Amino acid sequence: MRTWFLCKVKYAKENEQGLLKSISEQYLVDAVSFTEAEAILYDRLGSQIRGDFQVTGISKSNIVDVFFYEDADIWHKCKITYLVADGDSGKEKKVTQYMIVTAEDVKQAYDRIQESLSNMLVSFRVPDITESPIVEVFNYDSELESEPLPEGNFRPVDQEEED
């Protein structure tokens, strides 16, 4: 299961009048730890932001899924609710999850979340959709993984003979 981290970044941006203005933006990062989320931010934003920037906050997000459509750049946070039967007691339990989707407006976000979740086996409701302050989402990228080990006489530890 993916872990999404909500990260806040602060930097100075030049406005139309040529003055530097302090800007704070939010990014959503798919990572396994807080440290990896910060490393991904520095790696990806280092080439996008001119000058220095500072990661001012990282927190685990309650977002469980991300749906990206290329024709829109505004992220909308959707609250999804559905009922599941409790295996032990047999009672129905209400489950709430949050997902984000790119769309131009709330109506389009609703239509897209309905389309994206159309293969769910249980019926669901979308009681809330709000425009999100998230600027960009950084998905896990296997190409950014650490470099492979150099050639050598490497073997798994469990194959190592005891002395």
GROMACS .gro file of C-alpha atoms in nm:
model
  163
    1MET     CA    1   0.000   0.000   0.000
    2ARG     CA    2   0.125   0.345  -0.087
    3THR     CA    3   0.206   0.606   0.174
    4TRP     CA    4   0.146   0.964   0.066
    5PHE     CA    5   0.321   1.251   0.241
    6LEU     CA    6   0.195   1.609   0.232
    7CYS     CA    7   0.499   1.836   0.210
    8LYS     CA    8   0.518   2.214   0.246
    9VAL     CA    9   0.791   2.404   0.067
   10LYS     CA   10   0.880   2.772   0.107
   11TYR     CA   11   1.086   2.976  -0.138
   12ALA     CA   12   1.126   3.325  -0.285
   13LYS     CA   13   0.961   3.387  -0.622
   14GLU     CA   14   0.993   3.695  -0.840
   15ASN     CA   15   0.659   3.866  -0.919
   16GLU     CA   16   0.564   4.080  -1.222
   17GLN     CA   17   0.718   4.394  -1.068
   18GLY     CA   18   1.052   4.219  -1.016
   19LEU     CA   19   1.015   4.195  -0.638
   20LEU     CA   20   1.089   3.876  -0.450
   21LYS     CA   21   0.787   3.738  -0.268
   22SER     CA   22   0.792   3.449  -0.020
   23ILE     CA   23   0.573   3.165  -0.147
   24SER     CA   24   0.460   2.851   0.036
   25GLU     CA   25   0.336   2.553  -0.170
   26GLN     CA   26   0.214   2.202  -0.094
   27TYR     CA   27   0.326   1.887  -0.271
   28LEU     CA   28   0.209   1.527  -0.237
   29VAL     CA   29   0.489   1.270  -0.241
   30ASP     CA   30   0.471   0.890  -0.262
   31ALA     CA   31   0.750   0.763  -0.036
   32VAL     CA   32   0.827   0.501   0.228
   33SER     CA   33   0.952   0.744   0.494
   34PHE     CA   34   0.970   1.110   0.586
   35THR     CA   35   1.338   1.110   0.491
   36GLU     CA   36   1.270   0.969   0.145
   37ALA     CA   37   0.988   1.221   0.092
   38GLU     CA   38   1.227   1.506   0.171
   39ALA     CA   39   1.497   1.359  -0.056
   40ILE     CA   40   1.246   1.330  -0.343
   41LEU     CA   41   1.146   1.693  -0.294
   42TYR     CA   42   1.505   1.815  -0.307
   43ASP     CA   43   1.573   1.599  -0.612
   44ARG     CA   44   1.266   1.705  -0.810
   45LEU     CA   45   1.235   2.069  -0.702
   46GLY     CA   46   1.607   2.144  -0.723
   47SER     CA   47   1.577   2.181  -1.100
   48GLN     CA   48   1.235   2.354  -1.096
   49ILE     CA   49   1.288   2.627  -0.838
   50ARG     CA   50   1.550   2.894  -0.899
   51GLY     CA   51   1.744   2.971  -0.586
   52ASP     CA   52   1.707   2.826  -0.240
   53PHE     CA   53   1.397   2.660  -0.103
   54GLN     CA   54   1.315   2.514   0.233
   55VAL     CA   55   1.099   2.214   0.328
   56THR     CA   56   0.897   2.353   0.618
   57GLY     CA   57   0.676   2.056   0.693
   58ILE     CA   58   0.614   1.692   0.612
   59SER     CA   59   0.317   1.493   0.740
   60LYS     CA   60   0.150   1.166   0.651
   61SER     CA   61  -0.154   1.229   0.437
   62ASN     CA   62  -0.492   1.059   0.463
   63ILE     CA   63  -0.510   1.033   0.083
   64VAL     CA   64  -0.535   0.673  -0.037
   65ASP     CA   65  -0.542   0.717  -0.415
   66VAL     CA   66  -0.453   0.969  -0.685
   67PHE     CA   67  -0.620   1.003  -1.026
   68PHE     CA   68  -0.432   1.219  -1.276
   69TYR     CA   69  -0.586   1.353  -1.597
   70GLU     CA   70  -0.351   1.543  -1.828
   71ASP     CA   71  -0.605   1.802  -1.945
   72ALA     CA   72  -0.638   1.964  -1.599
   73ASP     CA   73  -0.393   2.094  -1.342
   74ILE     CA   74  -0.613   2.170  -1.039
   75TRP     CA   75  -0.621   1.899  -0.773
   76HIS     CA   76  -0.951   1.829  -0.597
   77LYS     CA   77  -0.976   1.632  -0.272
   78CYS     CA   78  -1.273   1.393  -0.273
   79LYS     CA   79  -1.426   1.234   0.034
   80ILE     CA   80  -1.557   0.885  -0.047
   81THR     CA   81  -1.782   0.687   0.190
   82TYR     CA   82  -1.913   0.332   0.163
   83LEU     CA   83  -2.046   0.055   0.387
   84VAL     CA   84  -1.870  -0.275   0.454
   85ALA     CA   85  -1.989  -0.568   0.663
   86ASP     CA   86  -1.785  -0.642   0.974
   87GLY     CA   87  -1.669  -1.005   0.950
   88ASP     CA   88  -1.707  -1.076   1.322
   89SER     CA   89  -2.031  -0.906   1.420
   90GLY     CA   90  -2.197  -0.889   1.079
   91LYS     CA   91  -2.286  -0.523   1.134
   92GLU     CA   92  -2.230  -0.269   0.861
   93LYS     CA   93  -1.945  -0.027   0.915
   94LYS     CA   94  -1.905   0.308   0.741
   95VAL     CA   95  -1.565   0.359   0.577
   96THR     CA   96  -1.437   0.702   0.476
   97GLN     CA   97  -1.145   0.751   0.239
   98TYR     CA   98  -0.991   1.053   0.068
   99MET     CA   99  -0.869   1.062  -0.291
  100ILE     CA  100  -0.751   1.341  -0.518
  101VAL     CA  101  -0.822   1.394  -0.885
  102THR     CA  102  -0.725   1.660  -1.140
  103ALA     CA  103  -1.015   1.857  -1.285
  104GLU     CA  104  -1.104   2.209  -1.394
  105ASP     CA  105  -1.397   2.240  -1.151
  106VAL     CA  106  -1.586   2.048  -0.882
  107LYS     CA  107  -1.842   1.905  -1.126
  108GLN     CA  108  -1.570   1.762  -1.347
  109ALA     CA  109  -1.392   1.626  -1.036
  110TYR     CA  110  -1.716   1.450  -0.933
  111ASP     CA  111  -1.758   1.299  -1.279
  112ARG     CA  112  -1.395   1.185  -1.288
  113ILE     CA  113  -1.400   1.027  -0.942
  114GLN     CA  114  -1.721   0.842  -1.039
  115GLU     CA  115  -1.549   0.719  -1.356
  116SER     CA  116  -1.228   0.622  -1.175
  117LEU     CA  117  -1.415   0.424  -0.908
  118SER     CA  118  -1.671   0.268  -1.142
  119ASN     CA  119  -1.513  -0.076  -1.094
  120MET     CA  120  -1.567  -0.078  -0.714
  121LEU     CA  121  -1.776  -0.373  -0.601
  122VAL     CA  122  -1.962  -0.175  -0.333
  123SER     CA  123  -2.173   0.132  -0.388
  124PHE     CA  124  -2.017   0.454  -0.264
  125ARG     CA  125  -2.106   0.817  -0.204
  126VAL     CA  126  -1.907   1.134  -0.267
  127PRO     CA  127  -2.028   1.367   0.010
  128ASP     CA  128  -1.754   1.628  -0.027
  129ILE     CA  129  -1.521   1.765  -0.294
  130THR     CA  130  -1.292   2.062  -0.230
  131GLU     CA  131  -1.021   2.229  -0.432
  132SER     CA  132  -0.685   2.128  -0.289
  133PRO     CA  133  -0.382   2.354  -0.235
  134ILE     CA  134  -0.157   2.076  -0.370
  135VAL     CA  135   0.056   2.208  -0.656
  136GLU     CA  136   0.205   1.882  -0.782
  137VAL     CA  137   0.207   1.510  -0.704
  138PHE     CA  138   0.530   1.312  -0.714
  139ASN     CA  139   0.459   0.942  -0.773
  140TYR     CA  140   0.707   0.672  -0.688
  141ASP     CA  141   0.965   0.643  -0.966
  142SER     CA  142   1.166   0.322  -0.980
  143GLU     CA  143   1.429   0.491  -1.199
  144LEU     CA  144   1.527   0.712  -0.905
  145GLU     CA  145   1.617   0.414  -0.689
  146SER     CA  146   1.973   0.385  -0.568
  147GLU     CA  147   2.239   0.274  -0.811
  148PRO     CA  148   2.312  -0.099  -0.833
  149LEU     CA  149   2.608  -0.242  -0.648
  150PRO     CA  150   2.935  -0.258  -0.842
  151GLU     CA  151   3.046  -0.594  -0.976
  152GLY     CA  152   3.205  -0.814  -0.714
  153ASN     CA  153   3.182  -1.133  -0.518
  154PHE     CA  154   2.848  -1.051  -0.353
  155ARG     CA  155   2.609  -1.316  -0.221
  156PRO     CA  156   2.313  -1.310   0.016
  157VAL     CA  157   2.392  -1.313   0.387
  158ASP     CA  158   2.194  -1.634   0.443
  159GLN     CA  159   2.432  -1.813   0.201
  160GLU     CA  160   2.738  -1.700   0.395
  161GLU     CA  161   2.905  -1.987   0.581
  162GLU     CA  162   2.963  -1.946   0.952
  163ASP     CA  163   3.327  -1.957   1.066
   0.00000   0.00000   0.00000
